[in-house]
Coordinates of C-alpha atoms and ligand atoms in Angstrom, one line a residue:
M1 CA -95.4 -46.5 130.0
C2 CA -97.2 -43.2 130.7
G3 CA -100.2 -43.4 133.1
I4 CA -103.2 -41.2 133.5
V5 CA -105.4 -40.7 136.6
G6 CA -108.4 -38.4 137.0
Y7 CA -111.0 -37.7 139.6
I8 CA -114.1 -35.6 139.8
G9 CA -116.4 -35.7 142.9
N10 CA -116.8 -34.2 146.3
S11 CA -113.6 -35.4 148.0
Q12 CA -110.2 -33.7 147.9
C13 CA -108.7 -35.2 144.8
F14 CA -104.9 -34.9 145.5
P15 CA -104.6 -38.0 147.7
I16 CA -106.8 -40.0 145.3
L17 CA -104.6 -38.9 142.3
I18 CA -101.4 -39.6 144.1
K19 CA -102.6 -43.1 145.2
G20 CA -103.6 -43.7 141.6
L21 CA -100.2 -42.7 140.3
H22 CA -98.6 -45.0 142.8
R23 CA -100.8 -47.8 141.5
L24 CA -99.6 -47.0 137.9
E25 CA -95.9 -46.9 138.9
Y26 CA -95.4 -50.4 137.7
R27 CA -95.9 -49.3 134.1
G28 CA -92.6 -47.4 134.1
Y29 CA -92.1 -43.6 134.1
D30 CA -89.6 -40.9 134.7
S31 CA -91.6 -37.9 135.9
A32 CA -95.0 -37.2 137.3
G33 CA -97.5 -34.3 137.8
V34 CA -101.0 -33.2 138.8
A35 CA -103.4 -30.4 137.7
I36 CA -106.2 -29.5 140.1
I37 CA -109.2 -27.2 139.6
D38 CA -110.2 -25.7 143.0
A39 CA -113.5 -24.3 144.3
E40 CA -112.6 -20.8 142.9
N41 CA -111.9 -22.4 139.5
Q42 CA -108.2 -21.8 139.8
L43 CA -105.9 -24.2 138.1
K44 CA -103.1 -25.5 140.3
L45 CA -100.2 -27.3 138.6
C46 CA -97.4 -29.4 140.3
K47 CA -95.0 -31.6 138.4
S48 CA -91.5 -32.9 138.8
R49 CA -88.9 -35.2 137.4
G50 CA -88.5 -38.5 139.3
K51 CA -90.8 -40.7 141.3
V52 CA -94.3 -40.1 142.5
A53 CA -92.9 -39.9 146.1
E54 CA -90.8 -36.9 145.0
L55 CA -93.9 -35.2 143.5
E56 CA -95.7 -35.9 146.8
S57 CA -92.9 -34.2 148.9
F58 CA -92.6 -31.4 146.4
C59 CA -96.4 -30.7 146.9
Q60 CA -96.3 -30.8 150.7
S61 CA -95.7 -27.0 150.9
K62 CA -98.2 -26.3 148.1
D63 CA -102.0 -25.7 148.1
V64 CA -103.3 -28.7 146.3
S65 CA -107.0 -28.4 147.4
G66 CA -109.7 -29.1 144.9
T67 CA -112.1 -31.8 144.0
I68 CA -111.4 -32.1 140.2
G69 CA -108.0 -33.2 139.0
I70 CA -105.9 -35.0 136.4
A71 CA -102.5 -36.6 137.0
H72 CA -99.8 -38.3 135.0
T73 CA -96.7 -40.4 135.1
R74 CA -94.6 -39.7 132.0
W75 CA -92.3 -42.1 130.1
A76 CA -90.3 -39.8 128.0
T77 CA -90.7 -39.9 124.2
H78 CA -90.4 -36.3 123.0
G79 CA -87.9 -34.5 125.1
E80 CA -85.8 -35.6 128.0
P81 CA -87.4 -36.4 131.4
N82 CA -87.4 -33.0 133.3
D83 CA -89.8 -30.8 135.2
T84 CA -90.8 -28.8 132.1
N85 CA -91.5 -31.8 129.9
A86 CA -93.5 -33.6 132.6
H87 CA -97.3 -33.6 132.3
P88 CA -99.8 -32.0 132.8
H89 CA -99.2 -29.3 130.1
V90 CA -101.0 -26.1 130.2
S91 CA -102.2 -23.8 127.4
A92 CA -100.5 -20.4 127.1
D93 CA -103.4 -18.6 128.6
G94 CA -103.1 -20.8 131.7
N95 CA -106.7 -22.0 131.5
I96 CA -106.5 -25.6 130.0
A97 CA -104.5 -28.5 131.3
I98 CA -103.9 -31.8 129.6
V99 CA -102.4 -35.2 130.3
H100 CA -101.6 -37.4 127.4
N101 CA -100.4 -41.0 126.7
G102 CA -99.2 -41.9 123.2
T103 CA -97.5 -39.9 120.5
I104 CA -98.7 -37.2 118.2
E105 CA -96.9 -38.0 114.9
N106 CA -97.7 -34.7 113.2
Y107 CA -96.9 -32.6 116.2
N108 CA -94.1 -30.7 114.3
V109 CA -96.5 -29.6 111.5
L110 CA -99.1 -28.5 114.1
K111 CA -96.5 -26.8 116.2
R112 CA -95.2 -24.8 113.2
A113 CA -98.7 -23.7 112.3
L114 CA -99.4 -22.6 115.8
M115 CA -96.1 -20.7 116.1
K116 CA -97.1 -18.8 113.0
H117 CA -100.2 -17.6 115.0
G118 CA -97.9 -16.4 117.8
C119 CA -98.1 -19.5 120.1
E120 CA -95.1 -19.9 122.3
F121 CA -94.0 -23.3 123.6
K122 CA -92.3 -24.1 126.9
S123 CA -91.6 -27.8 126.5
E124 CA -90.2 -30.1 123.8
T125 CA -93.3 -32.4 124.0
D126 CA -95.9 -33.3 121.4
T127 CA -98.5 -33.0 124.2
E128 CA -98.0 -29.3 124.7
V129 CA -98.9 -28.9 121.0
L130 CA -102.2 -30.5 121.6
V131 CA -103.2 -28.3 124.5
Q132 CA -102.2 -25.2 122.6
L133 CA -104.2 -26.4 119.7
I134 CA -107.3 -26.9 121.9
Q135 CA -106.9 -23.4 123.4
Y136 CA -106.4 -21.9 119.9
I137 CA -109.5 -23.5 118.5
K138 CA -111.6 -22.8 121.6
Q139 CA -110.6 -19.1 121.5
N140 CA -110.9 -18.6 117.8
N141 CA -114.1 -20.5 117.2
S142 CA -115.7 -19.3 120.5
C143 CA -116.7 -22.9 121.1
T144 CA -117.1 -25.2 124.1
L145 CA -114.2 -27.3 125.5
V146 CA -115.6 -30.5 124.1
E147 CA -116.0 -29.0 120.7
A148 CA -112.5 -27.7 120.8
V149 CA -111.1 -31.1 121.9
T150 CA -113.1 -32.8 119.2
E151 CA -111.9 -30.5 116.5
S152 CA -108.3 -30.7 117.7
L153 CA -108.3 -34.5 117.7
G154 CA -109.5 -34.4 114.1
Q155 CA -106.2 -32.7 113.2
V156 CA -104.1 -35.1 115.1
V157 CA -102.3 -38.1 113.6
G158 CA -101.1 -40.6 116.1
A159 CA -102.1 -42.4 119.3
Y160 CA -103.6 -40.9 122.3
A161 CA -105.4 -41.2 125.6
I162 CA -106.0 -37.7 127.0
A163 CA -107.7 -36.1 129.9
V164 CA -108.4 -32.3 129.8
V165 CA -109.6 -29.8 132.4
D166 CA -110.4 -26.1 131.8
R167 CA -110.9 -23.5 134.5
N168 CA -113.6 -21.9 132.2
T169 CA -115.5 -25.2 132.0
P170 CA -116.1 -25.9 135.6
G171 CA -117.0 -29.3 137.0
T172 CA -115.8 -31.2 133.8
I173 CA -113.1 -33.5 132.6
I174 CA -113.0 -34.4 129.0
A175 CA -111.3 -37.7 128.1
A176 CA -110.6 -39.3 124.8
R177 CA -108.8 -42.3 123.4
K178 CA -107.3 -43.7 120.2
S179 CA -105.0 -46.8 120.5
S180 CA -104.1 -46.0 124.1
P181 CA -106.3 -47.3 126.9
L182 CA -108.6 -45.4 129.3
V183 CA -111.0 -46.8 131.9
I184 CA -113.7 -44.7 133.6
G185 CA -114.8 -45.8 137.1
I186 CA -118.3 -45.0 138.1
G187 CA -118.6 -44.4 141.8
D188 CA -121.7 -43.4 143.9
D189 CA -120.8 -39.7 144.0
A190 CA -117.6 -39.5 142.0
T191 CA -116.1 -40.5 138.7
Y192 CA -112.6 -41.9 138.2
L193 CA -110.4 -42.1 135.2
A194 CA -107.2 -44.1 134.6
S195 CA -105.0 -45.9 132.1
D196 CA -106.0 -49.2 133.6
A197 CA -108.3 -50.3 136.4
T198 CA -105.6 -50.5 139.1
P199 CA -106.1 -46.9 140.5
I200 CA -109.9 -47.4 140.4
I201 CA -110.4 -50.7 142.2
D202 CA -110.1 -49.1 145.6
Y203 CA -113.3 -47.0 145.0
T204 CA -115.6 -48.9 142.6
D205 CA -115.8 -52.1 140.6
K206 CA -118.1 -50.5 138.0
V207 CA -116.1 -49.4 134.9
V208 CA -116.5 -48.3 131.3
Y209 CA -113.7 -49.0 128.9
L210 CA -113.5 -46.1 126.4
N211 CA -113.2 -47.3 122.8
D212 CA -111.1 -45.8 120.1
D213 CA -112.4 -42.5 118.7
E214 CA -114.6 -41.9 121.7
I215 CA -114.8 -38.8 123.8
A216 CA -116.1 -39.0 127.4
I217 CA -117.7 -35.9 128.9
I218 CA -117.4 -36.4 132.7
K219 CA -119.3 -33.9 134.8
K220 CA -119.5 -33.6 138.5
D221 CA -123.3 -33.9 138.9
E222 CA -124.4 -35.5 135.7
P223 CA -124.3 -39.0 134.3
L224 CA -121.4 -39.9 132.1
R225 CA -121.8 -39.0 128.4
V226 CA -119.7 -40.6 125.7
I227 CA -119.7 -39.4 122.0
T228 CA -117.7 -40.4 119.0
T229 CA -115.2 -38.1 117.4
D230 CA -117.7 -37.5 114.7
N231 CA -120.2 -36.4 117.3
K232 CA -122.6 -39.4 117.6
P233 CA -123.7 -40.7 121.0
S234 CA -121.9 -43.9 122.0
N235 CA -123.3 -46.8 124.0
I236 CA -122.1 -46.9 127.6
D237 CA -121.4 -50.4 128.6
I238 CA -120.8 -50.6 132.4
Q239 CA -118.8 -53.7 133.3
T240 CA -117.9 -55.2 136.7
L241 CA -114.2 -55.6 137.5
K242 CA -113.0 -58.9 138.8
L243 CA -109.9 -57.6 140.4
S244 CA -109.1 -57.4 144.1
V245 CA -106.9 -54.9 145.9
S246 CA -104.8 -57.7 147.5
Q247 CA -103.7 -58.7 144.0
L248 CA -102.0 -55.4 143.6
E249 CA -100.0 -55.6 146.8
K250 CA -96.7 -57.4 147.6
G251 CA -98.2 -59.8 150.1
G252 CA -95.1 -60.0 152.3
Y253 CA -92.6 -60.4 149.5
P254 CA -89.8 -57.8 149.1
H255 CA -90.6 -57.3 145.4
F256 CA -93.5 -57.9 143.1
M257 CA -91.2 -59.9 140.8
L258 CA -90.5 -62.4 143.6
K259 CA -94.1 -62.6 144.6
E260 CA -95.1 -63.2 141.0
I261 CA -92.5 -66.0 140.6
F262 CA -93.8 -67.7 143.8
E263 CA -97.4 -67.3 142.7
Q264 CA -96.9 -69.5 139.7
P265 CA -98.3 -72.8 141.3
S266 CA -101.6 -71.0 141.8
T267 CA -101.6 -68.9 138.7
I268 CA -101.0 -72.0 136.5
E269 CA -103.8 -73.7 138.4
D270 CA -106.0 -70.7 137.5
S271 CA -105.0 -70.9 133.9
I272 CA -105.9 -74.6 133.7
R273 CA -109.1 -74.4 135.8
G274 CA -112.2 -75.7 134.0
R275 CA -110.2 -76.3 130.8
V276 CA -109.0 -79.9 131.3
V277 CA -112.2 -81.9 131.3
N278 CA -112.2 -85.8 131.2
N279 CA -108.8 -86.0 129.6
R280 CA -109.8 -83.5 127.0
I281 CA -109.0 -79.8 126.6
E282 CA -112.0 -77.5 126.4
L283 CA -111.3 -73.9 125.4
S284 CA -114.5 -72.1 124.6
G285 CA -112.7 -69.8 122.1
V286 CA -111.7 -72.9 120.1
N287 CA -115.0 -74.7 120.5
L288 CA -117.0 -71.7 119.3
N289 CA -114.8 -71.3 116.3
R290 CA -113.8 -74.9 115.5
S291 CA -114.4 -74.6 111.8
K292 CA -112.0 -71.7 111.6
F293 CA -109.3 -73.8 113.3
V294 CA -110.1 -76.9 111.3
D295 CA -109.9 -75.0 108.0
A296 CA -106.9 -73.0 108.9
E297 CA -104.1 -73.2 106.3
R298 CA -101.7 -71.5 108.5
I299 CA -101.3 -69.9 111.9
I300 CA -99.3 -66.7 112.3
I301 CA -98.4 -65.7 115.9
V302 CA -97.7 -62.0 116.5
A303 CA -96.3 -60.7 119.8
C304 CA -93.4 -58.8 121.3
G305 CA -90.7 -59.5 123.9
T306 CA -91.4 -62.3 126.3
S307 CA -94.8 -62.9 124.7
W308 CA -92.9 -63.5 121.4
H309 CA -90.8 -66.1 123.2
A310 CA -94.0 -67.8 124.4
G311 CA -95.1 -67.7 120.8
L312 CA -92.0 -69.6 119.6
I313 CA -92.8 -72.3 122.1
G314 CA -96.4 -72.2 120.8
K315 CA -95.3 -72.7 117.3
R316 CA -93.6 -75.9 118.2
L317 CA -96.6 -77.1 120.3
M318 CA -99.0 -76.4 117.5
Q319 CA -96.8 -78.0 114.9
D320 CA -96.4 -81.1 117.1
F321 CA -100.0 -81.5 118.2
A322 CA -102.3 -79.7 115.7
R323 CA -100.0 -80.4 112.7
V324 CA -100.6 -77.0 111.2
P325 CA -97.9 -74.8 109.8
V326 CA -97.1 -71.9 112.2
S327 CA -94.9 -68.8 111.8
V328 CA -94.0 -66.4 114.6
E329 CA -93.5 -62.8 113.9
Y330 CA -92.4 -59.8 115.9
A331 CA -95.6 -57.6 115.8
S332 CA -93.4 -54.6 115.1
E333 CA -91.9 -56.2 112.0
F334 CA -95.1 -57.9 110.9
R335 CA -97.1 -54.7 110.6
Y336 CA -94.5 -53.2 108.2
S337 CA -93.7 -56.4 106.3
N338 CA -96.4 -56.3 103.6
P339 CA -97.5 -59.7 104.9
V340 CA -99.4 -62.2 102.7
I341 CA -102.6 -63.0 104.6
S342 CA -105.8 -64.7 103.6
S343 CA -109.1 -65.4 105.2
R344 CA -107.9 -69.0 105.7
D345 CA -105.2 -67.8 108.1
I346 CA -105.5 -67.5 111.8
V347 CA -103.5 -64.8 113.5
I348 CA -102.8 -65.4 117.2
A349 CA -101.9 -62.3 119.1
I350 CA -100.2 -62.9 122.5
S351 CA -99.9 -60.1 125.0
Q352 CA -99.8 -59.9 128.8
S353 CA -101.0 -56.3 129.0
G354 CA -103.3 -56.4 126.0
E355 CA -102.2 -52.9 125.3
T356 CA -98.9 -53.3 123.3
A357 CA -99.2 -50.8 120.4
D358 CA -97.3 -52.9 117.9
T359 CA -99.4 -56.0 118.6
L360 CA -102.5 -54.0 118.4
A361 CA -101.5 -52.6 115.0
A362 CA -100.6 -56.1 113.8
I363 CA -104.1 -57.2 114.8
T364 CA -105.8 -54.3 112.9
L365 CA -103.8 -55.2 109.8
A366 CA -104.5 -58.9 110.0
K367 CA -108.2 -58.2 110.5
K368 CA -108.3 -55.8 107.5
M369 CA -106.8 -58.5 105.4
G370 CA -109.5 -61.0 106.4
A371 CA -107.7 -63.2 108.9
F372 CA -109.5 -64.6 112.0
V373 CA -107.6 -63.1 115.0
Y374 CA -107.4 -65.0 118.2
G375 CA -106.0 -63.3 121.4
I376 CA -104.1 -64.7 124.3
C377 CA -104.2 -62.0 126.9
N378 CA -103.9 -61.5 130.6
A379 CA -105.5 -58.2 131.2
V380 CA -109.2 -58.7 131.1
G381 CA -111.1 -56.1 129.0
S382 CA -107.8 -54.8 127.5
S383 CA -107.6 -53.2 124.0
I384 CA -106.2 -56.4 122.5
A385 CA -108.8 -58.6 124.2
R386 CA -111.5 -56.5 122.7
A387 CA -109.9 -56.1 119.3
T388 CA -109.6 -59.8 118.6
D389 CA -112.3 -62.0 117.2
S390 CA -112.1 -64.5 120.0
G391 CA -109.5 -65.7 122.4
T392 CA -108.4 -67.3 125.7
Y393 CA -107.4 -65.4 128.8
I394 CA -104.4 -66.7 130.7
H395 CA -106.0 -65.7 134.0
V396 CA -102.8 -65.2 136.0
G397 CA -103.9 -62.0 137.7
P398 CA -102.3 -58.6 137.5
E399 CA -98.5 -58.7 136.7
I400 CA -96.9 -55.7 138.3
G401 CA -93.2 -56.5 138.1
V402 CA -91.9 -55.1 134.8
A403 CA -90.2 -58.4 134.0
S404 CA -92.8 -60.8 132.8
T405 CA -92.7 -64.1 134.8
K406 CA -96.1 -65.6 135.7
A407 CA -97.6 -64.2 132.4
F408 CA -94.9 -66.2 130.4
T409 CA -95.7 -69.5 132.1
G410 CA -99.5 -68.7 131.8
Q411 CA -99.0 -68.0 128.1
V412 CA -97.1 -71.2 127.4
T413 CA -99.7 -73.2 129.4
V414 CA -102.5 -71.7 127.4
L415 CA -100.6 -72.3 124.1
A416 CA -100.2 -76.0 125.1
M417 CA -103.9 -76.3 125.8
L418 CA -104.7 -74.5 122.6
A419 CA -102.5 -76.9 120.5
L420 CA -104.3 -79.8 122.1
A421 CA -107.8 -78.3 121.9
I422 CA -107.5 -77.7 118.1
D423 CA -107.4 -81.5 117.6
P424 CA -110.4 -82.5 119.8
G425 CA -109.2 -86.1 120.5
T426 CA -108.5 -87.3 124.0
V427 CA -105.1 -86.5 125.2
E428 CA -105.0 -88.5 128.4
Q429 CA -101.3 -88.4 129.3
L430 CA -100.8 -84.8 128.3
S431 CA -103.8 -83.5 130.1
K432 CA -102.5 -85.3 133.2
D433 CA -99.1 -83.6 132.6
I434 CA -100.8 -80.2 132.4
E435 CA -102.7 -80.9 135.6
A436 CA -99.5 -81.8 137.3
L437 CA -97.8 -78.5 136.5
P438 CA -98.8 -76.6 139.7
S439 CA -97.1 -79.2 141.9
L440 CA -94.0 -79.5 139.6
I441 CA -93.7 -75.7 139.8
K442 CA -94.0 -75.8 143.6
E443 CA -91.2 -78.4 143.7
T444 CA -89.0 -76.4 141.3
L445 CA -89.3 -73.3 143.4
K446 CA -87.4 -75.1 146.2
L447 CA -84.3 -74.2 144.1
N448 CA -84.7 -70.6 145.3
S449 CA -82.0 -70.6 148.1
T450 CA -79.5 -72.6 146.0
I451 CA -79.9 -70.1 143.2
E452 CA -79.6 -67.2 145.7
N453 CA -76.3 -68.6 146.8
L454 CA -75.1 -69.3 143.3
S455 CA -75.9 -65.8 142.2
S456 CA -73.1 -64.4 144.3
T457 CA -70.6 -66.0 142.0
Y458 CA -72.0 -64.3 139.0
T459 CA -73.1 -60.9 140.3
Y460 CA -70.3 -58.9 138.6
V461 CA -69.8 -60.6 135.3
H462 CA -70.4 -58.5 132.2
N463 CA -71.8 -61.0 129.8
F464 CA -73.8 -64.2 129.9
L465 CA -74.6 -66.8 127.2
Y466 CA -77.8 -68.9 127.3
L467 CA -78.1 -72.0 125.3
G468 CA -81.0 -74.4 124.7
R469 CA -82.3 -76.7 122.0
G470 CA -85.7 -77.7 120.6
Y471 CA -88.5 -76.7 123.0
N472 CA -86.0 -74.9 125.1
Y473 CA -84.3 -72.8 122.5
P474 CA -86.9 -70.1 123.2
S475 CA -86.2 -70.7 126.9
A476 CA -82.6 -69.6 126.3
L477 CA -83.9 -66.4 124.7
E478 CA -86.2 -65.7 127.5
G479 CA -83.6 -66.5 130.2
A480 CA -81.2 -64.0 128.6
L481 CA -83.9 -61.3 128.2
K482 CA -84.9 -61.7 131.9
L483 CA -81.3 -61.3 133.0
K484 CA -80.5 -58.3 130.8
E485 CA -83.6 -56.3 131.6
I486 CA -83.4 -56.4 135.3
S487 CA -79.6 -56.7 136.0
Y488 CA -78.3 -54.8 133.0
I489 CA -75.9 -57.6 132.3
H490 CA -75.5 -58.2 128.6
A491 CA -76.9 -61.7 127.8
E492 CA -77.5 -63.5 124.6
G493 CA -79.7 -66.5 124.0
Y494 CA -78.8 -69.0 121.2
P495 CA -79.9 -72.4 119.9
A496 CA -77.1 -74.5 121.4
A497 CA -76.0 -75.9 118.1
E498 CA -75.7 -72.5 116.6
M499 CA -73.0 -71.6 119.1
K500 CA -70.2 -73.1 116.9
H501 CA -71.3 -70.8 114.1
G502 CA -70.1 -67.6 115.8
P503 CA -70.8 -67.1 119.6
I504 CA -68.2 -69.8 120.5
A505 CA -65.6 -67.1 119.8
L506 CA -66.8 -65.3 122.9
I507 CA -66.2 -68.2 125.3
D508 CA -63.5 -67.8 127.9
H509 CA -63.2 -68.0 131.7
E510 CA -65.1 -64.7 132.0
L511 CA -68.2 -65.7 130.1
P512 CA -70.6 -68.0 132.0
T513 CA -73.0 -70.0 130.0
V514 CA -76.4 -71.2 131.2
V515 CA -77.3 -74.4 129.4
I516 CA -80.9 -75.6 129.5
A517 CA -80.5 -79.3 129.3
P518 CA -83.5 -81.3 130.6
N519 CA -83.7 -85.0 129.7
D520 CA -85.2 -84.9 126.2
D521 CA -84.6 -86.2 122.7
L522 CA -81.6 -83.8 122.2
H523 CA -80.0 -84.6 125.6
D524 CA -76.8 -86.2 124.1
K525 CA -76.4 -83.4 121.6
I526 CA -76.5 -80.8 124.3
I527 CA -73.9 -82.7 126.3
S528 CA -71.5 -82.1 123.4
N529 CA -72.4 -78.4 123.4
I530 CA -71.5 -78.2 127.1
Q531 CA -68.2 -80.0 126.4
Q532 CA -67.5 -77.4 123.7
V533 CA -67.9 -74.6 126.2
K534 CA -65.8 -76.4 128.9
A535 CA -63.0 -77.1 126.4
R536 CA -62.6 -73.4 126.0
G537 CA -62.5 -72.5 129.7
G538 CA -66.1 -71.3 130.0
S539 CA -68.1 -72.0 133.2
V540 CA -71.4 -73.8 132.8
I541 CA -74.6 -73.5 134.9
A542 CA -76.8 -76.4 133.6
I543 CA -80.5 -76.8 134.2
V544 CA -81.0 -80.6 134.2
T545 CA -83.6 -83.2 135.1
K546 CA -83.2 -84.6 138.6
G547 CA -80.6 -87.4 138.6
D548 CA -78.7 -86.4 135.5
K549 CA -75.2 -87.7 136.4
A550 CA -73.7 -87.1 132.9
I551 CA -74.1 -83.4 133.0
K552 CA -73.4 -83.1 136.7
E553 CA -69.9 -84.4 136.0
I554 CA -69.0 -81.8 133.5
A555 CA -71.0 -78.7 134.5
D556 CA -69.7 -76.2 137.1
H557 CA -73.2 -76.0 138.7
T558 CA -76.4 -78.0 138.1
L559 CA -79.9 -76.9 139.0
E560 CA -82.1 -79.9 139.1
I561 CA -85.7 -79.7 138.0
P562 CA -88.3 -82.5 138.3
K563 CA -89.1 -84.7 135.3
V564 CA -91.7 -83.1 133.0
A565 CA -93.1 -83.8 129.6
E566 CA -90.7 -82.3 127.0
C567 CA -93.4 -80.1 125.5
L568 CA -94.1 -78.5 128.9
S569 CA -90.5 -78.3 130.0
P570 CA -90.2 -74.6 129.1
I571 CA -92.6 -73.8 131.8
I572 CA -90.6 -75.6 134.5
V573 CA -87.1 -74.4 133.3
S574 CA -88.3 -70.8 133.2
L575 CA -88.5 -70.8 137.0
P576 CA -84.7 -71.2 137.7
L577 CA -84.1 -68.7 134.9
Q578 CA -86.4 -66.2 136.5
L579 CA -84.9 -66.8 140.0
L580 CA -81.3 -66.5 138.7
A581 CA -82.0 -63.2 137.0
Y582 CA -83.8 -61.9 140.1
H583 CA -81.1 -62.8 142.6
I584 CA -78.2 -61.5 140.4
A585 CA -80.1 -58.2 139.9
I586 CA -80.9 -57.9 143.7
K587 CA -77.2 -58.6 144.5
K588 CA -76.3 -55.8 142.1
G589 CA -78.7 -53.5 143.9
C590 CA -81.0 -53.1 140.9
N591 CA -84.6 -52.1 141.1
V592 CA -86.1 -55.3 139.8
D593 CA -89.7 -54.2 139.7
M594 CA -89.0 -51.0 137.8
P595 CA -85.8 -51.5 135.8
R596 CA -84.4 -48.4 134.1
N597 CA -85.9 -47.3 130.8
L598 CA -88.5 -50.0 130.7
A599 CA -92.2 -49.8 130.7
K600 CA -94.7 -52.5 131.6
S601 CA -97.2 -51.6 129.0
V602 CA -95.6 -50.4 125.8
T603 CA -98.3 -48.3 124.3
V604 CA -96.2 -46.4 121.8
E605 CA -94.4 -47.7 118.7
Ligands
LIG1 C1 -90.1 -58.8 129.3 C2 -91.4 -58.1 129.0 C3 -91.6 -57.5 127.7 C4 -93.0 -57.8 127.2 C5 -93.3 -57.1 125.9 C6 -94.7 -57.4 125.4 O1 -90.1 -59.3 130.6 O2 -92.2 -58.0 129.9 O3 -90.7 -58.0 126.8 O4 -93.2 -59.2 127.1 O5 -93.2 -55.7 126.1 O6 -95.7 -57.0 126.3 P1 -97.1 -57.6 126.3 O7 -97.0 -59.1 126.6 O8 -97.9 -56.9 127.3 O9 -97.7 -57.4 124.9

């Protein structure tokens, strides 16, 4: 979703801004632009629909010199993706430029009021309203830029991260945030600004995460100053990034998604490291808050998308091992469902990016109602990681491909460890099973070429059904989501036994069914489900445990995975599901790393 980059220093900013925008491409966007203030305090604006590379070539014939600039990748919310709606937006007098992530909910009210004062608008965006408001207030109150920004934000309802430059306020960028992330990088003789740390890591590892309702005053030759929206000085907490540039590159793979699939032996090793100790699971977040977990009457998991699927598996794990009742809610529904929550409840928020607006809002609500909120995040220092009372990082490194792969397996691994850590007994066999995961993943990834060949058979089908039971019912949902988001093939996931209550009507020779059928307690039952599909002419791709002769005889294709503990099987079965989606999408010519319409970090409702 939208990305912001800013630079102020002594170097030419255009190449730094463009490199930063490229780093943020993974978030998903449909247009891009830059605004630069040059040595004569002229404001230069370039923006275009399409990719950052198109903006770059558009700017080739333009003067983009200057050492102060802001830049943006836009994921359309208000108004279609076109050159006019692209950011930055500029005030009517041509002096002030803004980039904005988030949504201004009362933009229509503000727009009407400004129009009454003679303001004219060029774009359909909510963002242009904000820059016109800043200009209007600055002009009419004869105040400074920072005062005008502060006053304007006081009138705004919604979520924002903004960066503002003004040709009449030289050597300055003003940035502010509410519910949408902003990171400031402190270099030796320059300051950087971005939606996440990926554009900054090339230049400095010293960063400040802006908090909600804070405004940063970034000046060329002065130390960073941060104030709150009610004009009180804020503490500046400079943190050191633990991120390397190599983690942000493809490392020889054709796509980030494939790289991230193949990284899983090591990412799961990283998730586990230091947490399985003498046949016990040690999670500091649980150890430090043991009484909360012991006294918990209920656990409510909130998450979205793939993280919600991980949450469904987490429910089963926690019910089986910690024997505590668990419910799993879509964060977007939870926040508007008038939930009944008490101080004896634990809310677990799962999020790869740590920036998902709905999950963040669910956390705010749960905290307000007295619950203890525990986060399971990947992005270190993210808004969700900081908003929760405690938590466990999954530590799988930056996930760039839009389709979540290694974060999902990291989340399930952490949820398994969490379930075992809540009850502090020794869990000898299961801790060994967890430690064995990296090598089982490595073995499973050998299916890659088989799946690549198999994908040719299914490249041009229009629909897919995914079935699973027990621990692997959520795997069916996740397999279907992975396929639909990157290949645009419609796919549905179902609990296998539910098929006969409706979806069975769809089955014919044109509808392939992926059945997740490892050797578990429900194995015999799932064999009957496969037979029901075959009896109606459907073809079956079955994911089975090595040596499963019974299913091999009836399925059209079998993908054999190594034997794994039932409760950890969703981690292993997710690998062939990821690879199947990847290869089908590649054969269809889809952009797997940046599928249409999708954003990596969903920072709006
Ligand atoms: C699917 C996918 C999304 C995310 C969802 C939540 O592959 O990536 O469904 O899982 O948008 O995002 P996070 O986990 O960042 O909160």
